PDB file of C-alpha atoms and ligand atoms in Angstrom:
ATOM      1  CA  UNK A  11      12.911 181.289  73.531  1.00  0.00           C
ATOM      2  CA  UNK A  12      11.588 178.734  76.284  1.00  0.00           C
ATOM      3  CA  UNK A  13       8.964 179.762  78.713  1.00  0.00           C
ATOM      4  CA  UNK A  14       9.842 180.887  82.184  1.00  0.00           C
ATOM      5  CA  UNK A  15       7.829 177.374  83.868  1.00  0.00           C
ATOM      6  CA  UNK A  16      10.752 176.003  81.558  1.00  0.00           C
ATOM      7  CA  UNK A  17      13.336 177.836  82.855  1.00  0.00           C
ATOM      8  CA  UNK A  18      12.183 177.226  86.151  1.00  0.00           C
ATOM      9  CA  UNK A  19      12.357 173.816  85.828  1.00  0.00           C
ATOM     10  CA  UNK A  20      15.719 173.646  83.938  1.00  0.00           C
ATOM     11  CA  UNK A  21      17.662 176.366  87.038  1.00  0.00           C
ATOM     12  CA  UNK A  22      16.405 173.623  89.529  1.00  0.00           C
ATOM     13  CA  UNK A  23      17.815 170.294  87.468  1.00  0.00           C
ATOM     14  CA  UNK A  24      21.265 172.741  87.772  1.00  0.00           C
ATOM     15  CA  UNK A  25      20.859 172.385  91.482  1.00  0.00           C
ATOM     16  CA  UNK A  26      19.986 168.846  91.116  1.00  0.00           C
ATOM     17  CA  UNK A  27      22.950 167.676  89.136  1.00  0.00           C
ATOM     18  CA  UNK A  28      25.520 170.084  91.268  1.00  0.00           C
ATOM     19  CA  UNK A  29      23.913 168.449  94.362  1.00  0.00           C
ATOM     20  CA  UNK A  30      25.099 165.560  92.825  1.00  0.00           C
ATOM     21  CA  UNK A  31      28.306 166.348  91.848  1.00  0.00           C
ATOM     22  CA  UNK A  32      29.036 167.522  96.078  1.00  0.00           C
ATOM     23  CA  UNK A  33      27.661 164.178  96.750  1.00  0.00           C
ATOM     24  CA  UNK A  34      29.801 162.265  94.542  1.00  0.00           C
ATOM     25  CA  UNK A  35      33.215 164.774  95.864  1.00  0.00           C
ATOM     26  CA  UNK A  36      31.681 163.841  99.484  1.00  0.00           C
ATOM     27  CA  UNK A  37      31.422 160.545  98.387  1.00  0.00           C
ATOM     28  CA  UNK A  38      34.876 160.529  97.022  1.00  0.00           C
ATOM     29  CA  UNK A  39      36.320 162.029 100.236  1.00  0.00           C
ATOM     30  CA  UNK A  40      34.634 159.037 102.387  1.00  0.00           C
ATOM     31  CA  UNK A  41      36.676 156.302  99.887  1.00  0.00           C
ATOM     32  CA  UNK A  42      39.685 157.868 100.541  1.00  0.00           C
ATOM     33  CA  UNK A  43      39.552 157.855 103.941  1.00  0.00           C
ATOM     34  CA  UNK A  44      38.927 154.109 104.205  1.00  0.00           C
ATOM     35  CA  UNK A  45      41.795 153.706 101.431  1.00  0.00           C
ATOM     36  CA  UNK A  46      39.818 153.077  98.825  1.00  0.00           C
ATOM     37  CA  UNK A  47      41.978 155.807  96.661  1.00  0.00           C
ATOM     38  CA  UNK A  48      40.743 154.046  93.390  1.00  0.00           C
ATOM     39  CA  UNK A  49      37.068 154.374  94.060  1.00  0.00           C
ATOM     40  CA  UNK A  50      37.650 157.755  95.068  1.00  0.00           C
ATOM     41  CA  UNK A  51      39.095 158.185  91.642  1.00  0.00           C
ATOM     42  CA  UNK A  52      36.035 156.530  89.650  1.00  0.00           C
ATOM     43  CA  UNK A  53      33.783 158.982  92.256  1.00  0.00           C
ATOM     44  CA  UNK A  54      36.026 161.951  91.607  1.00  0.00           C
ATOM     45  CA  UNK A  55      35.547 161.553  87.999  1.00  0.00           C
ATOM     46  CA  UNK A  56      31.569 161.234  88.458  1.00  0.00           C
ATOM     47  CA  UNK A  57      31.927 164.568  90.447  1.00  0.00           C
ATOM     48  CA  UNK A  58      33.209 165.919  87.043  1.00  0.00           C
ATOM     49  CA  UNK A  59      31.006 164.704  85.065  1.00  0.00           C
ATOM     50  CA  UNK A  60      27.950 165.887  87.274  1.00  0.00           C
ATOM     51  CA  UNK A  61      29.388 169.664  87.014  1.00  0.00           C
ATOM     52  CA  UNK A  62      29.052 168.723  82.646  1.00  0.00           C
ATOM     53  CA  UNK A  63      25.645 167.946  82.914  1.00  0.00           C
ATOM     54  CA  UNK A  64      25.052 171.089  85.425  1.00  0.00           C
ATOM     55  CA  UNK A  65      26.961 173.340  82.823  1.00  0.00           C
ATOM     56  CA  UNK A  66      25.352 171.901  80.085  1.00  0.00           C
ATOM     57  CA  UNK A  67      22.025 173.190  81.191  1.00  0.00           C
ATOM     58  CA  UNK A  68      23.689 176.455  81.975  1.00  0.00           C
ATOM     59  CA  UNK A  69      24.502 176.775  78.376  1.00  0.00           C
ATOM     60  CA  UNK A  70      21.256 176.328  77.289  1.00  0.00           C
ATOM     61  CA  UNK A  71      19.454 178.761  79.216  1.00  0.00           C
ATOM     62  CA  UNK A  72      22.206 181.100  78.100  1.00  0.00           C
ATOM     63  CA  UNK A  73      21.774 180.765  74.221  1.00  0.00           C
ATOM     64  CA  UNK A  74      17.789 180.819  75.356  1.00  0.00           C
ATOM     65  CA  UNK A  75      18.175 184.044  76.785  1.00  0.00           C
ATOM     66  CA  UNK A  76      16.879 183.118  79.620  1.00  0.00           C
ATOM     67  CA  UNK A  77      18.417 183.790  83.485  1.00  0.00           C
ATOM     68  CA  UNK A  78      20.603 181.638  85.167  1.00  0.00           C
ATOM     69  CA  UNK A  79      19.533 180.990  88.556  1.00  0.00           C
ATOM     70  CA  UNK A  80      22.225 179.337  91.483  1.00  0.00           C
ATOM     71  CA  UNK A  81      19.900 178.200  94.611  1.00  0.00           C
ATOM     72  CA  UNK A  82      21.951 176.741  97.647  1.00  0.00           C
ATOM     73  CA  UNK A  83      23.157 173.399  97.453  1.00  0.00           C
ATOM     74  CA  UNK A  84      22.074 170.804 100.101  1.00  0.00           C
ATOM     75  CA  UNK A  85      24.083 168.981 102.271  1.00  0.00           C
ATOM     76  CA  UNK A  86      25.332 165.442 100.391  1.00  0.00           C
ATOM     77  CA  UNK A  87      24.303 163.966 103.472  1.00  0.00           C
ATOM     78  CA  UNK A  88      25.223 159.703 103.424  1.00  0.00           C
ATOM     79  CA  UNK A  89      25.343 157.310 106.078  1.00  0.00           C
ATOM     80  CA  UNK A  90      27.595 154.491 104.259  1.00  0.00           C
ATOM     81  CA  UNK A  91      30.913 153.192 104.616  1.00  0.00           C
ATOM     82  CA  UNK A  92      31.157 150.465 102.869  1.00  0.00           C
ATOM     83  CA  UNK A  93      31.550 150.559  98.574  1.00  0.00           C
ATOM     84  CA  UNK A  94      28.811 148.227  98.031  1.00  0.00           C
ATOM     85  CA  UNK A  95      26.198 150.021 100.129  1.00  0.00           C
ATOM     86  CA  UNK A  96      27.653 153.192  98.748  1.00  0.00           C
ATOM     87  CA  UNK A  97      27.111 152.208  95.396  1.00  0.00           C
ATOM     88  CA  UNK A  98      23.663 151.098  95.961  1.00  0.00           C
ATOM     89  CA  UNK A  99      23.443 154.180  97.239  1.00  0.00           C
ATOM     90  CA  UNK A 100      24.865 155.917  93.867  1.00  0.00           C
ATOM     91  CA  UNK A 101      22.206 153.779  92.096  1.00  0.00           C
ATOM     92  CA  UNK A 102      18.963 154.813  93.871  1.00  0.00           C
ATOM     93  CA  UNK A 103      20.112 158.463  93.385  1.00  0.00           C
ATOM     94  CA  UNK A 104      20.571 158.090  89.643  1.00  0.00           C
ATOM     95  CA  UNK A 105      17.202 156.385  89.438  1.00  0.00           C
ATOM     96  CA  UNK A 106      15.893 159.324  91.162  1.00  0.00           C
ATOM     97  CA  UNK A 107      17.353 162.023  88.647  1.00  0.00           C
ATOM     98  CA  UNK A 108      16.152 159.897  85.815  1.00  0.00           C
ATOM     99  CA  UNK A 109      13.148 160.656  87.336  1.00  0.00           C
ATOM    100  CA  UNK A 110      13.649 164.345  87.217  1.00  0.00           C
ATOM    101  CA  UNK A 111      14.968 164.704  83.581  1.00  0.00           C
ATOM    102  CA  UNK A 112      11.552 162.898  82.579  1.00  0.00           C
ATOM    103  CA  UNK A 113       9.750 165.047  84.457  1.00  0.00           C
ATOM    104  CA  UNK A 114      11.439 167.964  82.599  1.00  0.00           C
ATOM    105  CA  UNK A 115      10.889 165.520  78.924  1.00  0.00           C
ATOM    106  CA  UNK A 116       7.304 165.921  79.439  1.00  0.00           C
ATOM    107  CA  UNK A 117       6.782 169.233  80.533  1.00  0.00           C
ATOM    108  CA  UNK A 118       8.886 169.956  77.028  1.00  0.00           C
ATOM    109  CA  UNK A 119       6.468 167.735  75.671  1.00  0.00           C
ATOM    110  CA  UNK A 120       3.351 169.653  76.719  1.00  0.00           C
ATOM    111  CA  UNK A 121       4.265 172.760  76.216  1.00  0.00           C
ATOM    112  CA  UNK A 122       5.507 171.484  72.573  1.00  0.00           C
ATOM    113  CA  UNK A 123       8.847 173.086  73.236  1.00  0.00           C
ATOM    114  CA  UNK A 124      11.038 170.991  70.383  1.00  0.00           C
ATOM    115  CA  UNK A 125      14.223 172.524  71.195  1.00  0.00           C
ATOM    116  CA  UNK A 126      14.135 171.722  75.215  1.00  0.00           C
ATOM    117  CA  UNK A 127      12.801 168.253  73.761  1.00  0.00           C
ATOM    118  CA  UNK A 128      16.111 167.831  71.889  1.00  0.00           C
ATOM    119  CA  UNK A 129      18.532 168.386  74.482  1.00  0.00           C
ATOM    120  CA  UNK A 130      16.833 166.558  77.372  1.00  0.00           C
ATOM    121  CA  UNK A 131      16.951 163.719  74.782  1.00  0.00           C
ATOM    122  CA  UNK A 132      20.871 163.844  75.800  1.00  0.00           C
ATOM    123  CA  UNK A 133      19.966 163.147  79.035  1.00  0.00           C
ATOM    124  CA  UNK A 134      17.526 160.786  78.855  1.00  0.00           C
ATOM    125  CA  UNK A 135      20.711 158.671  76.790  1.00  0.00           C
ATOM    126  CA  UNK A 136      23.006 159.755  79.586  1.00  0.00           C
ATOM    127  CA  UNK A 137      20.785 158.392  82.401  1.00  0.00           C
ATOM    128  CA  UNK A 138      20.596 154.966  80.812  1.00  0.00           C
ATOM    129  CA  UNK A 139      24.591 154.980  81.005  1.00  0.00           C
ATOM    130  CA  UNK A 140      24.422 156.638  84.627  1.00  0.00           C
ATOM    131  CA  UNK A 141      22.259 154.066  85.737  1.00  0.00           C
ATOM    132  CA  UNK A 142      24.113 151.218  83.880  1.00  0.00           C
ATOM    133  CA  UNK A 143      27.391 152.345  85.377  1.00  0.00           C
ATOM    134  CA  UNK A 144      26.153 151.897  88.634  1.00  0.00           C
ATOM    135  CA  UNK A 145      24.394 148.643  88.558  1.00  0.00           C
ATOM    136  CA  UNK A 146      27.869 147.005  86.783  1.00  0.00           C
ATOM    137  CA  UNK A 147      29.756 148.082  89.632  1.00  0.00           C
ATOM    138  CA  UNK A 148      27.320 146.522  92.116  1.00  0.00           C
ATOM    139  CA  UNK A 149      27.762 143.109  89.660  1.00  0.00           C
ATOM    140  CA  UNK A 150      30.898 142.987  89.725  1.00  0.00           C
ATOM    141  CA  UNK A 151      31.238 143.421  93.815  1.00  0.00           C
ATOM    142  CA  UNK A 152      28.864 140.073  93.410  1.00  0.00           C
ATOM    143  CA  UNK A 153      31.192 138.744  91.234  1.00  0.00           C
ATOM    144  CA  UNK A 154      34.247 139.253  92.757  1.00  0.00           C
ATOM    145  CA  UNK A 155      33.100 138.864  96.172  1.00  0.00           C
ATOM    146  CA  UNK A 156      31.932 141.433  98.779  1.00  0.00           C
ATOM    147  CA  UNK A 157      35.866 140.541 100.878  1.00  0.00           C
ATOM    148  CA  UNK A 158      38.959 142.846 101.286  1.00  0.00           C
ATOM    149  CA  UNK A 159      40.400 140.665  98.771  1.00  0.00           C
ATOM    150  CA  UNK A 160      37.582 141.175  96.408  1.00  0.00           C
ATOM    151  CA  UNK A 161      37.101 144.897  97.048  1.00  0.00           C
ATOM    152  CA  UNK A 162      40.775 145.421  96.686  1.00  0.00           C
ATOM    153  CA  UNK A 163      40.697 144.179  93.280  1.00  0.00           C
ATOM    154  CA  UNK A 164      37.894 146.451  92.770  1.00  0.00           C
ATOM    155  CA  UNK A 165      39.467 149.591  93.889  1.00  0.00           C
ATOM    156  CA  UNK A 166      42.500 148.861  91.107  1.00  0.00           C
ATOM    157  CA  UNK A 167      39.797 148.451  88.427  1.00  0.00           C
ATOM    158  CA  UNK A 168      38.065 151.906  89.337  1.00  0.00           C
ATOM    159  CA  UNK A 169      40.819 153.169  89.501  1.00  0.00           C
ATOM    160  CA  UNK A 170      41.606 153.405  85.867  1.00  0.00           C
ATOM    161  CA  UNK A 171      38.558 155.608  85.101  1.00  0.00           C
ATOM    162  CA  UNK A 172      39.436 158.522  82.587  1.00  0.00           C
ATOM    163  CA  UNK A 173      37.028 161.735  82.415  1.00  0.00           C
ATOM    164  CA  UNK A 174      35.223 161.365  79.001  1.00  0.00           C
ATOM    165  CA  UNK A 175      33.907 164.997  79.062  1.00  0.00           C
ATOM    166  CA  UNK A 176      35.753 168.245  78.761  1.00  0.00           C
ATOM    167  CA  UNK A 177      37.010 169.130  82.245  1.00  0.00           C
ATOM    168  CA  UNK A 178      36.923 173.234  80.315  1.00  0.00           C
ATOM    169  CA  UNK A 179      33.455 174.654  81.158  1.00  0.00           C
ATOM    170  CA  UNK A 180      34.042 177.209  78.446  1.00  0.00           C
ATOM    171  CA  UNK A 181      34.304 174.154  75.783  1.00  0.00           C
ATOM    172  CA  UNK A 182      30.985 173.422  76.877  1.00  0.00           C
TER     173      UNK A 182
HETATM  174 FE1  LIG B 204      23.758 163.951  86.117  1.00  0.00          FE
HETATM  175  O1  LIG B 204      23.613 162.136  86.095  1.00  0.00           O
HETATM  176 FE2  LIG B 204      24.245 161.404  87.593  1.00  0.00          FE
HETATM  177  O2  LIG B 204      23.330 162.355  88.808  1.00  0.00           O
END
Protein backbone atom coordinates (compact mmCIF):
# COMPACT_ATOMS: atom_id res chain seq x y z
CA UNK A 1 0.00 0.00 0.00
CA UNK A 2 1.57 3.54 -0.91
CA UNK A 3 -0.02 6.68 0.30
CA UNK A 4 -2.30 8.69 -1.90
CA UNK A 5 0.58 12.00 -1.93
CA UNK A 6 2.43 8.87 -3.53
CA UNK A 7 0.09 8.03 -5.88
CA UNK A 8 -0.36 11.44 -6.73
CA UNK A 9 2.94 11.91 -7.54
CA UNK A 10 3.49 8.59 -9.42
CA UNK A 11 -0.25 9.32 -11.93
CA UNK A 12 1.59 12.67 -12.80
CA UNK A 13 5.30 11.05 -13.75
CA UNK A 14 2.65 8.79 -16.17
CA UNK A 15 1.77 12.05 -17.78
CA UNK A 16 5.28 13.10 -17.73
CA UNK A 17 6.83 10.17 -19.48
CA UNK A 18 3.67 9.86 -22.10
CA UNK A 19 4.29 13.61 -22.72
CA UNK A 20 7.43 12.43 -23.63
CA UNK A 21 6.79 9.68 -25.61
CA UNK A 22 4.21 12.36 -28.06
CA UNK A 23 7.23 14.47 -28.07
CA UNK A 24 9.61 11.99 -29.20
CA UNK A 25 6.57 10.54 -32.08
CA UNK A 26 6.34 14.50 -32.86
CA UNK A 27 9.82 14.57 -32.89
CA UNK A 28 10.05 11.57 -35.08
CA UNK A 29 7.45 12.97 -37.53
CA UNK A 30 9.67 16.34 -37.94
CA UNK A 31 12.93 13.88 -39.04
CA UNK A 32 11.02 12.36 -41.48
CA UNK A 33 9.90 15.14 -43.08
CA UNK A 34 13.38 16.61 -43.61
CA UNK A 35 14.48 12.91 -44.69
CA UNK A 36 16.09 12.08 -41.89
CA UNK A 37 14.09 8.50 -41.93
CA UNK A 38 16.93 7.00 -39.69
CA UNK A 39 16.66 9.49 -36.90
CA UNK A 40 13.11 9.15 -37.07
CA UNK A 41 13.75 5.52 -36.44
CA UNK A 42 16.19 6.03 -33.30
CA UNK A 43 13.18 8.76 -32.15
CA UNK A 44 10.44 6.28 -32.96
CA UNK A 45 12.06 3.77 -30.85
CA UNK A 46 12.49 6.41 -27.86
CA UNK A 47 8.67 6.99 -28.34
CA UNK A 48 8.45 3.24 -27.37
CA UNK A 49 10.41 3.18 -24.84
CA UNK A 50 8.78 6.35 -23.13
CA UNK A 51 5.21 4.43 -23.27
CA UNK A 52 7.59 1.36 -21.03
CA UNK A 53 8.47 3.65 -18.52
CA UNK A 54 4.72 5.22 -18.53
CA UNK A 55 3.34 1.55 -18.26
CA UNK A 56 5.73 0.60 -15.90
CA UNK A 57 4.38 3.01 -13.38
CA UNK A 58 0.93 1.93 -14.36
CA UNK A 59 1.78 -1.47 -13.15
CA UNK A 60 2.80 -0.43 -10.02
CA UNK A 61 0.00 1.52 -8.90
CA UNK A 62 -2.02 -1.46 -10.05
CA UNK A 63 -0.38 -4.23 -7.83
CA UNK A 64 -0.52 -1.13 -5.08
CA UNK A 65 -4.06 -0.99 -5.33
CA UNK A 66 -4.05 2.21 -5.91
CA UNK A 67 -6.08 4.28 -8.96
CA UNK A 68 -4.78 4.93 -12.15
CA UNK A 69 -5.23 8.38 -13.12
CA UNK A 70 -4.85 9.62 -17.23
CA UNK A 71 -4.67 13.67 -17.15
CA UNK A 72 -4.46 15.31 -20.73
CA UNK A 73 -1.34 15.29 -22.44
CA UNK A 74 0.28 18.63 -23.51
CA UNK A 75 1.12 19.69 -26.71
CA UNK A 76 4.99 18.35 -27.66
CA UNK A 77 5.42 21.74 -28.71
CA UNK A 78 9.37 22.22 -30.49
CA UNK A 79 10.72 24.85 -32.50
CA UNK A 80 13.82 22.83 -34.14
CA UNK A 81 14.68 21.59 -37.39
CA UNK A 82 17.81 20.73 -37.38
CA UNK A 83 19.13 17.06 -35.52
CA UNK A 84 21.70 18.71 -33.54
CA UNK A 85 19.50 21.40 -31.99
CA UNK A 86 16.88 18.72 -31.74
CA UNK A 87 18.97 16.59 -29.84
CA UNK A 88 20.07 19.22 -27.53
CA UNK A 89 16.76 19.61 -27.24
CA UNK A 90 16.16 15.72 -26.31
CA UNK A 91 18.95 16.30 -23.73
CA UNK A 92 17.62 19.26 -21.68
CA UNK A 93 14.27 17.35 -21.50
CA UNK A 94 15.84 14.21 -20.09
CA UNK A 95 17.75 16.32 -17.61
CA UNK A 96 14.51 17.71 -16.68
CA UNK A 97 12.71 14.24 -15.97
CA UNK A 98 15.74 13.17 -14.06
CA UNK A 99 14.74 15.86 -12.15
CA UNK A 100 11.28 14.59 -11.61
CA UNK A 101 12.06 10.88 -10.79
CA UNK A 102 14.34 12.41 -7.89
CA UNK A 103 11.82 14.38 -6.82
CA UNK A 104 9.58 11.26 -6.58
CA UNK A 105 13.15 9.23 -4.87
CA UNK A 106 12.86 11.53 -2.05
CA UNK A 107 9.42 11.89 -1.37
CA UNK A 108 9.76 7.76 -1.17
CA UNK A 109 12.48 8.55 0.98
CA UNK A 110 10.55 10.65 3.50
CA UNK A 111 7.73 8.99 3.75
CA UNK A 112 10.06 5.71 4.24
CA UNK A 113 8.10 4.00 1.53
CA UNK A 114 10.86 1.02 0.63
CA UNK A 115 8.92 -0.47 -2.04
CA UNK A 116 8.33 2.98 -4.19
CA UNK A 117 12.18 3.40 -3.19
CA UNK A 118 12.96 0.17 -5.10
CA UNK A 119 11.40 0.77 -8.28
CA UNK A 120 12.27 4.45 -8.76
CA UNK A 121 15.79 3.01 -8.25
CA UNK A 122 15.05 1.62 -11.98
CA UNK A 123 14.69 4.87 -13.03
CA UNK A 124 17.14 6.65 -11.49
CA UNK A 125 19.59 3.75 -13.60
CA UNK A 126 17.47 4.44 -16.65
CA UNK A 127 17.97 8.24 -16.56
CA UNK A 128 21.73 7.91 -16.43
CA UNK A 129 21.37 5.85 -19.84
CA UNK A 130 18.61 8.43 -21.12
CA UNK A 131 20.81 11.13 -20.51
CA UNK A 132 23.97 9.32 -21.80
CA UNK A 133 22.18 8.42 -25.00
CA UNK A 134 21.59 11.81 -25.72
CA UNK A 135 24.80 13.51 -25.01
CA UNK A 136 26.69 10.57 -27.40
CA UNK A 137 24.58 11.53 -30.14
CA UNK A 138 25.39 15.24 -29.75
CA UNK A 139 29.39 13.86 -29.71
CA UNK A 140 29.26 12.21 -32.37
CA UNK A 141 27.45 15.17 -34.60
CA UNK A 142 30.91 16.97 -33.24
CA UNK A 143 32.72 14.27 -34.40
CA UNK A 144 31.51 13.67 -37.58
CA UNK A 145 30.81 17.12 -38.44
CA UNK A 146 27.61 19.22 -38.16
CA UNK A 147 27.46 18.93 -42.69
CA UNK A 148 24.93 16.99 -44.90
CA UNK A 149 27.72 14.71 -45.37
CA UNK A 150 28.24 14.27 -41.72
CA UNK A 151 24.56 14.14 -40.73
CA UNK A 152 23.93 11.69 -43.47
CA UNK A 153 26.24 9.32 -42.00
CA UNK A 154 24.48 9.92 -38.86
CA UNK A 155 21.04 9.18 -39.97
CA UNK A 156 22.44 5.46 -41.26
CA UNK A 157 23.92 4.92 -37.77
CA UNK A 158 20.49 5.77 -35.95
CA UNK A 159 19.05 4.07 -38.01
CA UNK A 160 19.99 0.68 -36.78
CA UNK A 161 18.40 1.23 -33.33
CA UNK A 162 16.44 -1.97 -32.09
CA UNK A 163 13.65 -1.55 -29.22
CA UNK A 164 15.28 -3.18 -26.10
CA UNK A 165 11.94 -3.28 -24.16
CA UNK A 166 8.86 -5.33 -24.75
CA UNK A 167 6.77 -3.46 -27.33
CA UNK A 168 3.56 -5.94 -25.29
CA UNK A 169 2.20 -3.70 -22.49
CA UNK A 170 0.66 -6.80 -20.99
CA UNK A 171 4.41 -8.33 -20.61
CA UNK A 172 4.97 -5.44 -18.59
FE1 LIG B 1 11.29 8.21 -19.54
O1 LIG B 1 13.01 8.72 -19.85
FE2 LIG B 1 13.15 9.74 -21.30
O2 LIG B 1 11.91 10.98 -20.92
Amino acid sequence: MISQKMADRINLQINREMFSAYLYLAMAAKMTNLGYTGIARWLTVQYHEEMFHAMKFVRYLEDQAAEVKFDAIAVPAFKENDPKSLFQHVLEHERWVTASIREIMELAMAEKDFATQNLVQWYIDEQVEEEKNAMDILQTIDLLGNTPQGLFMLNIELGKREPSIPLDYTKI
